Coordinates of C-alpha atoms and ligand atoms in Angstrom, one line a residue:
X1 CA 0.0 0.0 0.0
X2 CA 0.9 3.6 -0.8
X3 CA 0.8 6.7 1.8
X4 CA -0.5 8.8 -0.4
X5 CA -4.0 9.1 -0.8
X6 CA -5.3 7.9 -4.0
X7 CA -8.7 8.7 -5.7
X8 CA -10.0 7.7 -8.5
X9 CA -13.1 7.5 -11.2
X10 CA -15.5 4.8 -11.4
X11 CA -17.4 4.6 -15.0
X12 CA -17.7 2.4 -17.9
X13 CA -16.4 3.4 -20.9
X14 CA -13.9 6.1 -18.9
X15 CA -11.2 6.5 -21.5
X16 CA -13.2 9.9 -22.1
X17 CA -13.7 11.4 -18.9
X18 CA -11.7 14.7 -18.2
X19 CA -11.8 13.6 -14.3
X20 CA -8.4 12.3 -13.8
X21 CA -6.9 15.4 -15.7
X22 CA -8.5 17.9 -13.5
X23 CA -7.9 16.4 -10.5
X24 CA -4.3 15.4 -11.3
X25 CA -4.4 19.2 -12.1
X26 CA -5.8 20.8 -8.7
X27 CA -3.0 18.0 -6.9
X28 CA 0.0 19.5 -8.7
X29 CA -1.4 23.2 -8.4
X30 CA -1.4 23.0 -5.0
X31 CA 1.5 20.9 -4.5
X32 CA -0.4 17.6 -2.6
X33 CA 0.7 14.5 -2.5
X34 CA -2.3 12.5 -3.8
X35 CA -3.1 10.5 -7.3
X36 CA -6.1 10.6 -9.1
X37 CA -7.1 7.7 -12.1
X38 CA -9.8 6.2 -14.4
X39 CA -11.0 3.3 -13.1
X40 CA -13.0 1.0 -15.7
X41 CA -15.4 -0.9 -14.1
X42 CA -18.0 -3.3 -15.5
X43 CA -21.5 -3.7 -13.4
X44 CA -20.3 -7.5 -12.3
X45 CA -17.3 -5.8 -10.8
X46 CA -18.5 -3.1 -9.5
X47 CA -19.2 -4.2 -5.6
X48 CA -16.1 -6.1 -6.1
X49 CA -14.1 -3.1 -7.0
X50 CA -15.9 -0.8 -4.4
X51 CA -15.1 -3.1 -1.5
X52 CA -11.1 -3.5 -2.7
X53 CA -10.0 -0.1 -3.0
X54 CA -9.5 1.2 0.2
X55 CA -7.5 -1.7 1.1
X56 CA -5.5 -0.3 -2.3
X57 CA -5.4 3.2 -0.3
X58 CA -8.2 4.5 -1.7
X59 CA -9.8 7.5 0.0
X60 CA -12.4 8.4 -2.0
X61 CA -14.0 8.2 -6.0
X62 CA -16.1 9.9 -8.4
X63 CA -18.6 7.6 -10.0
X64 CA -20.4 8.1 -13.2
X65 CA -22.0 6.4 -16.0
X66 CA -23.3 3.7 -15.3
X67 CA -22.6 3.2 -11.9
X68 CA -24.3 6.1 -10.4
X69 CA -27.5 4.6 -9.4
X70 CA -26.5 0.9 -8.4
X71 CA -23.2 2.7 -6.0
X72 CA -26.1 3.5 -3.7
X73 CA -26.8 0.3 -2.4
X74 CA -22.7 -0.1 -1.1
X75 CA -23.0 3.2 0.9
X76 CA -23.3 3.1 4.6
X77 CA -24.8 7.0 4.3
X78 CA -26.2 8.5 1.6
X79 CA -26.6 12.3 2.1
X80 CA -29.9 14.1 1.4
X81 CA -29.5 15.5 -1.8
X82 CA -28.1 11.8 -3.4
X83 CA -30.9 10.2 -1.8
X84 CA -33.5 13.0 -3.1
X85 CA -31.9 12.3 -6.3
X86 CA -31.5 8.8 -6.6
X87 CA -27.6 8.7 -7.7
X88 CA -24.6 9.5 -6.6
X89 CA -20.8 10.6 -8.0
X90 CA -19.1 11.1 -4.6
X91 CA -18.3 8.5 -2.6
X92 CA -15.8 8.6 0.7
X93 CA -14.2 5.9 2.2
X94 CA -13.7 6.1 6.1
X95 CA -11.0 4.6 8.5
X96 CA -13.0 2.6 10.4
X97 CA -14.8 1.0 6.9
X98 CA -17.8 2.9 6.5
X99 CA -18.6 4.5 2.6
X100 CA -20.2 7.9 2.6
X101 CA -22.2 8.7 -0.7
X102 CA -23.2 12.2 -2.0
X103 CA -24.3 13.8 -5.2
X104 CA -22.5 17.2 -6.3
X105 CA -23.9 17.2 -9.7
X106 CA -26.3 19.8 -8.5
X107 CA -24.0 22.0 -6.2
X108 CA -21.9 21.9 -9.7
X109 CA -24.8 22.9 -12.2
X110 CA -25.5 26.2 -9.5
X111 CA -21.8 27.1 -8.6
X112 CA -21.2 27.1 -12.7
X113 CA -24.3 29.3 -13.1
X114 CA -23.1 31.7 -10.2
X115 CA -19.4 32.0 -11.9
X116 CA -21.0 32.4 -15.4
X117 CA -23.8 34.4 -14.8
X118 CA -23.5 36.1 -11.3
X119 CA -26.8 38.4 -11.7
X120 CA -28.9 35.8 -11.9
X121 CA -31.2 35.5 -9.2
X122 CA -33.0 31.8 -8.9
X123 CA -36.0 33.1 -6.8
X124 CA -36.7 36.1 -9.2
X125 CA -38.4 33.6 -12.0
X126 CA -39.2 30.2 -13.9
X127 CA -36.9 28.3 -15.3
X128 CA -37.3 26.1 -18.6
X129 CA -35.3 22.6 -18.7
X130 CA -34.9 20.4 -21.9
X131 CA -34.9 17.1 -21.0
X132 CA -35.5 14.0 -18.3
X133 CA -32.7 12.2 -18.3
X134 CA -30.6 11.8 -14.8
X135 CA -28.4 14.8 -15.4
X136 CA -32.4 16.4 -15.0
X137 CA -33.1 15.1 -11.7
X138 CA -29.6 16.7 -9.8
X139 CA -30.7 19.9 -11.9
X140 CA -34.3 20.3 -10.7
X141 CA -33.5 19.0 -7.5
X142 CA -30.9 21.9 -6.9
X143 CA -33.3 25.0 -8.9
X144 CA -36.6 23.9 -6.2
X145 CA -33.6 23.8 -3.5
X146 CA -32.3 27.4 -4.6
X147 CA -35.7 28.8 -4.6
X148 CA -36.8 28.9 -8.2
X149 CA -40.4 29.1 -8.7
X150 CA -41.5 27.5 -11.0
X151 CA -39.8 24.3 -13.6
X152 CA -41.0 24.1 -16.8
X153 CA -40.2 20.5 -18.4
X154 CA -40.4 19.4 -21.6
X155 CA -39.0 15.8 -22.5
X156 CA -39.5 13.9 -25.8
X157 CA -40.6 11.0 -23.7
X158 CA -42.8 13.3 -22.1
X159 CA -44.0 10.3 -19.6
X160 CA -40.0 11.0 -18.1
X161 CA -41.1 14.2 -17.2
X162 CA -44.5 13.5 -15.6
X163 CA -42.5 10.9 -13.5
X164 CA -40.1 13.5 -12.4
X165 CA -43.5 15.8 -12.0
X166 CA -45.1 13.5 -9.6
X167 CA -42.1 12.9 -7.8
X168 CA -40.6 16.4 -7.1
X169 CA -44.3 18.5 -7.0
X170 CA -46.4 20.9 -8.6
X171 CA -43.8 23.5 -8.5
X172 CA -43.0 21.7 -12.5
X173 CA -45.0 21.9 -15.2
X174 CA -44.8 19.8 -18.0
X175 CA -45.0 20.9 -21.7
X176 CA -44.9 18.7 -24.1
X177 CA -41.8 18.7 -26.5
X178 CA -43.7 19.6 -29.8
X179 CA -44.5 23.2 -27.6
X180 CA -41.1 23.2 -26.0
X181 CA -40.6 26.7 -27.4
X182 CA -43.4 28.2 -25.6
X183 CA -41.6 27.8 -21.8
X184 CA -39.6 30.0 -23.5
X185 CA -41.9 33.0 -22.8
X186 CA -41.1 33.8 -19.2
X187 CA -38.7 32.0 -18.7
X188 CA -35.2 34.1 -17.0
X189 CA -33.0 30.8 -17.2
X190 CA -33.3 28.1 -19.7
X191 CA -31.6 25.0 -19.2
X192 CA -30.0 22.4 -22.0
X193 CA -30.1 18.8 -20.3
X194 CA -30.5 16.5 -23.1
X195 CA -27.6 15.3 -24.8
X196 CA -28.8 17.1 -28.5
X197 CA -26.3 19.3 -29.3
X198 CA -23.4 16.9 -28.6
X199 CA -20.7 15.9 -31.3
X200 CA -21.8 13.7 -33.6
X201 CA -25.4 14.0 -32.2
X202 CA -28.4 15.7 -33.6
X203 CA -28.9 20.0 -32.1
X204 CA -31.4 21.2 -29.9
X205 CA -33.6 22.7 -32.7
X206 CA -36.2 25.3 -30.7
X207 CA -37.4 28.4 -31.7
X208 CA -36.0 31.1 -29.9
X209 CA -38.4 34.1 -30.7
X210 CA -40.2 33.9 -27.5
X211 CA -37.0 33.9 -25.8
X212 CA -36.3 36.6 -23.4
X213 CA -33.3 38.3 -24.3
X214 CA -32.1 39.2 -20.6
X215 CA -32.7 35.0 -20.3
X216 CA -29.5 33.0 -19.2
X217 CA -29.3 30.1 -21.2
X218 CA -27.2 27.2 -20.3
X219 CA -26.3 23.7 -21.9
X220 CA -24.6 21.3 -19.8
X221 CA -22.9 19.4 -23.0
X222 CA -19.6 21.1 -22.6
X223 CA -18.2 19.0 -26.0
X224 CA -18.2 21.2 -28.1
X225 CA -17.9 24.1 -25.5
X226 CA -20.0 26.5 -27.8
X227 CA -23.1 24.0 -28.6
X228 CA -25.6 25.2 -31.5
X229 CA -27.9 25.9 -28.8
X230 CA -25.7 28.0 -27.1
X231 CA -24.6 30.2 -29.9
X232 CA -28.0 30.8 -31.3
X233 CA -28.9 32.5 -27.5
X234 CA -25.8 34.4 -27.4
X235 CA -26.6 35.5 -31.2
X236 CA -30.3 36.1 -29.5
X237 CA -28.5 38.9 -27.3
X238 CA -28.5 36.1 -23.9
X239 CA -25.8 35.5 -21.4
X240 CA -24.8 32.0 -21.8
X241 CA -23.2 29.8 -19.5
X242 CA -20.9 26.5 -21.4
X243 CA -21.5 22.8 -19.6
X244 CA -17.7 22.2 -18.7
X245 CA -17.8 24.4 -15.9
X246 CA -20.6 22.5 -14.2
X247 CA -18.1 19.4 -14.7
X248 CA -15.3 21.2 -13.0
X249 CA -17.3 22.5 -10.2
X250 CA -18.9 19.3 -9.2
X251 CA -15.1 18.0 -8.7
X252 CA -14.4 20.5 -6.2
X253 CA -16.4 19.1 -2.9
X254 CA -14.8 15.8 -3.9
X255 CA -11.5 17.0 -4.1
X256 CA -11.7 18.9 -0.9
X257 CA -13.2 16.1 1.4
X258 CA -10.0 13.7 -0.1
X259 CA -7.0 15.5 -0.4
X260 CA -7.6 19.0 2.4
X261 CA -7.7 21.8 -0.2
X262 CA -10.2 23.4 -1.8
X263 CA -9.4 23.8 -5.3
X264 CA -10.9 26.7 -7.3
X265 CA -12.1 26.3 -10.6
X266 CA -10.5 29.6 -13.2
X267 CA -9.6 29.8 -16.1
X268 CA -5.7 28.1 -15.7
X269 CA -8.2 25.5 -14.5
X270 CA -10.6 25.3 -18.1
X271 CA -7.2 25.1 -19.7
X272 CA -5.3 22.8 -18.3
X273 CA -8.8 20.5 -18.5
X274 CA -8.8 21.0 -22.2
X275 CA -5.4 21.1 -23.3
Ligands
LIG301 P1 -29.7 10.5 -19.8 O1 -30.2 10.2 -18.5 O2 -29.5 9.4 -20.8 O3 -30.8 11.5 -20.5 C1 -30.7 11.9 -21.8 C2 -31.7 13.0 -22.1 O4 -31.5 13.4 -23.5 C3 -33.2 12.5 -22.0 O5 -34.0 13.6 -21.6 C4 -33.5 12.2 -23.5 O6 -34.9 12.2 -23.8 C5 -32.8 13.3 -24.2 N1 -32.5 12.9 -25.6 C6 -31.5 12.1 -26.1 N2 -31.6 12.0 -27.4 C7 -32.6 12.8 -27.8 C8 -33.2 13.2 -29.1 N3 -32.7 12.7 -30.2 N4 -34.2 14.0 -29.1 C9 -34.7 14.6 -28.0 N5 -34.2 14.3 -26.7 C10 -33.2 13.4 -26.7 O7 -28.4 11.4 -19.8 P2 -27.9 12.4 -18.7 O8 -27.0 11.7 -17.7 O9 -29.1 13.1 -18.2 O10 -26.9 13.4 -19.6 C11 -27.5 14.2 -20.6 C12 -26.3 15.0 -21.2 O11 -25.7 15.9 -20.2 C13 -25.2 14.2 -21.8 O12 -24.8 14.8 -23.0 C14 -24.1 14.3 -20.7 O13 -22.8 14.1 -21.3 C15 -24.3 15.7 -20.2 N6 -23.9 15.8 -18.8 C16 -23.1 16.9 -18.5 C17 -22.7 17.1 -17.2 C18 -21.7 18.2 -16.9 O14 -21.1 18.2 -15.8 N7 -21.6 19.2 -17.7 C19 -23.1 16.3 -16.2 C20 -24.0 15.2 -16.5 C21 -24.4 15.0 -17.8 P3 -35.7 10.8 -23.7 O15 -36.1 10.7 -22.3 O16 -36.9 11.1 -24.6 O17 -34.9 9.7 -24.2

């Protein structure tokens, strides 16, 4: 065994994740002794795995597709917010044995929006979500936490989003995709969640007229950085906020809990994630 501590992240495929470079990053930045890696793990392996590592010296991991839902049943706590959620990406591995499970994907999605878009207020209006997917639930789950008042959802499944309705309350309204343009109307944020817009994938095709043009607009696919979706709200005179900041941020109460330091997320940051 090692005596440094060593995190790690948990996914299958993880070849692509941008995890081990940022938090290889923040460890040098800040000159810690520590190691981050990508960890690929199948779902036959995965209680195997979760059990092993901090006998490997292990302190801690990100987990992330597909694991997020299944780690839940390994974790001796599960915080509020991953509970509320149903999924976790942070997990902590005690001395005495115990694994403690959170979700940051929310805390990420709102700390990006307050770095991006500092005027906006969450209580001062409704706010329009694309999509149903998981990414959805840490989303809506953080907005009703911040205060927002009302969650307009529009899904292609829309069945998705009346399932998410009945779960999180009448403070979402449901509208179904063919309309999704019209949550546009009052909404003061508007909210990309669906994976349209990706490379190789198909845009997010909604008109924007209704659009407010004092609206922040955000997309949480950060590949590319500038999504269709996003340019076409900038173009429409909105503040947008990019997806890869909402990836950084969610690192940070990970990183912090593991290594001591809490790392800040800048621009050397962005670049030294993209390079
Ligand atoms: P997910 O659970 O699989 O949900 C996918 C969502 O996209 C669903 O709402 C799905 O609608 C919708 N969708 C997919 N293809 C579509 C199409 N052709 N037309 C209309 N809607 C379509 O995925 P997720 O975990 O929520 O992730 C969604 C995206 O967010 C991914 O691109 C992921 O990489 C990104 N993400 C980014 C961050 C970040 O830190 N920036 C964090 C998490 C996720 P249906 O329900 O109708 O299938």
């Amino acid at each position: 065994m090692t005596d440094f501590p060593k995190a790690g992240v948990i996914g299958n495929p993880i070849a692509h994740s941008l995890s081990p470079k940022l938090h290889n990053y923040w460890l040098k930045r800040y000159g810690l002794s520590g190691s981050y890696t990508a960890l690929q793990v199948t779902d036959d392996n995965l209680e195997t795995t979760i059990r092993a590592l901090p006998d490997k010296g292990f302190i801690g991991a990100n987990v992330t597709i597909p694991h997020k839902v299944s780690v839940l049943q390994f974790a001796h706590h599960v915080t509020d917010r991953a509970t509320l959620i149903g999924a976790a990406n942070t997990l902590i591995f005690k001395e005495d044995g115990r694994i403690f499970a959170d979700n940051t994907d929310g805390y990420g999605f709102l700390a990006n929006l307050k770095q991006g878009a500092p005027n906006w207020d969450p209580k001062s209006g409704p706010a329009a979500i694309f999509g149903a997917g998981g990414a959805a639930r840490a989303i809506i789950v953080a907005l009703a936490d911040a205060g927002v008042p009302e969650i307009l959802l529009s899904n292609r499944t829309r069945p998705k989003a009346e399932a998410l309705r009945a779960e999180f309350g009448a403070r979402i309204r449901v509208i179904d995709w063919v309309q999704a343009g019209t949550m546009l109307v009052d909404a003061n944020i508007v909210i990309n969640t669906t994976s349209l817009g990706m490379k190789g994938a198909q845009e997010l095709k909604v008109p924007l007229d209704d659009l407010r043009s004092d609206a922040v607009v955000t997309d949480i696919v950060y590949t590319p950085l500038r999504t269709p979706f996003l340019v076409a709200a900038e173009q429409h005179g909105c503040t947008t906020v990019d997806g890869l900041g909402m990836l950084l941020h969610q690192g940070v109460p990970g990183f912090e809990r593991w290594f001591g330091t809490r790392p800040e997320v800048d621009e050397d940051t962005r670049r030294a994630v993209l390079a």
